[in-house]
Amino acid sequence: MSEDQGSGEIARDWQEASGRGDLVLLDGFHALKHALRFGAEVRLVVADDPAAVRALARALAPDVEADVARLVRPAVLKELLPRVHPTGVAALAVRPDRAAGIAGLGRMPRPAPVVVLDNPRNLGNVGAVVRLAAGFGATGVVTRGDLDPWHPNVVRAGAGLHYATTVERLALEELPPGPLYALDPEGADIRGLTLPDDALLAFGSERHGISPELRARADHLVSLPMRPQVSSYNLATSVAMTLFHWGGPPPAGMEQGREDT
């Protein structure tokens, strides 16, 4: 696609591509930045002001500046999107291969847990969990139920970090192997437990908690510390507390040290 391609042609390309089920909307600069950093195949980038987006990449993400400069094309975003991100840029990227993702989730031994969201309802909460999982280096995020974890609003809330981990929707019988630790108010206090790297960490829906079928499948019930009369934590907060208790990525320098020993 040439730099001087007309905005009308770019708009047609966008409209044709956005109807494809294998492409994901990256809404805003941070989603684009993270997708590029973690190897996404970005097909089309459009911006109201490509020069401003190139300058943003130069200032905030010089590691992907060349890719942004090569890909970005001018377009009137309000004609292409129902809502324009404040950074004035959007992109379409190839959704990762589902079979490869499922295979990766099931590969053992696993270096980090898989987060399981049992029938989540709030798109923004799921995106926030994906962002947490990517930051902590979790193996992946699995959802159960009818919510699509690759919905554009989830990807937006996750800032494009779906490409930094594995995100899939699976049925109960399709969950990857590993001991299942389900968060439940009646469970053992997490402070007395060590969570193994191969664990499945399951969290219930924002309103109803863990479903009976997942609770029956659980190997361990785990609770988070909470003052009496406080009803619950936000879903993303619960995931953050649990992943922090697990341990997260090694401190800077430790990975290199392990390789040298």
GROMACS .gro file of N, CA, C and O in nm, residues 5 30 93 148-150 152 154 170 176 184 186 192 199 214 222 224 245 247 252 259:
model
   84
    5GLN      N    1  -0.164   0.671  -0.134
    5GLN     CA    2  -0.293   0.610  -0.165
    5GLN      C    3  -0.404   0.701  -0.115
    5GLN      O    4  -0.398   0.755  -0.005
   30HIS      N    5  -0.168   0.265   2.209
   30HIS     CA    6  -0.109   0.167   2.301
   30HIS      C    7  -0.142   0.025   2.259
   30HIS      O    8  -0.057  -0.065   2.273
   93ALA      N    9  -0.532  -0.629   1.290
   93ALA     CA   10  -0.425  -0.729   1.299
   93ALA      C   11  -0.485  -0.868   1.293
   93ALA      O   12  -0.601  -0.890   1.329
  148ASP      N   13  -1.700  -1.323   2.422
  148ASP     CA   14  -1.584  -1.340   2.334
  148ASP      C   15  -1.466  -1.262   2.391
  148ASP      O   16  -1.470  -1.139   2.396
  149PRO      N   17  -1.359  -1.330   2.436
  149PRO     CA   18  -1.247  -1.256   2.494
  149PRO      C   19  -1.168  -1.175   2.393
  149PRO      O   20  -1.078  -1.099   2.432
  150TRP      N   21  -1.201  -1.189   2.263
  150TRP     CA   22  -1.137  -1.107   2.159
  150TRP      C   23  -1.233  -0.999   2.107
  150TRP      O   24  -1.208  -0.940   2.003
  152PRO      N   25  -1.379  -0.643   2.045
  152PRO     CA   26  -1.302  -0.518   2.036
  152PRO      C   27  -1.292  -0.441   2.167
  152PRO      O   28  -1.187  -0.381   2.197
  154VAL      N   29  -1.286  -0.570   2.467
  154VAL     CA   30  -1.191  -0.641   2.553
  154VAL      C   31  -1.048  -0.609   2.508
  154VAL      O   32  -0.960  -0.581   2.592
  170LEU      N   33  -1.287  -2.154   2.612
  170LEU     CA   34  -1.291  -2.300   2.613
  170LEU      C   35  -1.408  -2.348   2.698
  170LEU      O   36  -1.451  -2.280   2.793
  176PRO      N   37  -0.705  -2.675   3.000
  176PRO     CA   38  -0.574  -2.740   2.997
  176PRO      C   39  -0.547  -2.816   3.126
  176PRO      O   40  -0.615  -2.796   3.228
  184ASP      N   41  -1.288  -1.877   4.609
  184ASP     CA   42  -1.420  -1.893   4.669
  184ASP      C   43  -1.411  -1.845   4.814
  184ASP      O   44  -1.312  -1.877   4.883
  186GLU      N   45  -1.533  -1.954   5.073
  186GLU     CA   46  -1.525  -2.064   5.169
  186GLU      C   47  -1.394  -2.141   5.160
  186GLU      O   48  -1.375  -2.238   5.234
  192GLY      N   49  -0.176  -1.899   5.325
  192GLY     CA   50  -0.117  -2.023   5.375
  192GLY      C   51  -0.085  -2.123   5.266
  192GLY      O   52  -0.047  -2.237   5.295
  199ALA      N   53  -0.058  -2.429   3.783
  199ALA     CA   54  -0.194  -2.417   3.833
  199ALA      C   55  -0.287  -2.354   3.730
  199ALA      O   56  -0.246  -2.274   3.645
  214LEU      N   57  -1.784  -2.579   3.785
  214LEU     CA   58  -1.641  -2.555   3.800
  214LEU      C   59  -1.597  -2.578   3.943
  214LEU      O   60  -1.487  -2.632   3.968
  222VAL      N   61  -0.985  -2.156   4.727
  222VAL     CA   62  -0.893  -2.058   4.783
  222VAL      C   63  -0.968  -1.928   4.808
  222VAL      O   64  -1.049  -1.885   4.725
  224LEU      N   65  -0.938  -1.505   4.937
  224LEU     CA   66  -0.852  -1.388   4.954
  224LEU      C   67  -0.886  -1.320   5.087
  224LEU      O   68  -1.002  -1.319   5.129
  245HIS      N   69   0.049  -1.319   4.460
  245HIS     CA   70   0.082  -1.423   4.558
  245HIS      C   71   0.158  -1.538   4.491
  245HIS      O   72   0.251  -1.594   4.551
  247GLY      N   73   0.365  -1.511   4.240
  247GLY     CA   74   0.504  -1.468   4.231
  247GLY      C   75   0.536  -1.375   4.118
  247GLY      O   76   0.615  -1.283   4.131
  252ALA      N   77   1.437  -0.823   3.757
  252ALA     CA   78   1.531  -0.793   3.648
  252ALA      C   79   1.668  -0.850   3.679
  252ALA      O   80   1.721  -0.834   3.789
  259GLU      N   81   2.031  -1.839   3.322
  259GLU     CA   82   2.089  -1.893   3.200
  259GLU      C   83   2.238  -1.918   3.214
  259GLU      O   84   2.295  -2.007   3.153
   0.00000   0.00000   0.00000
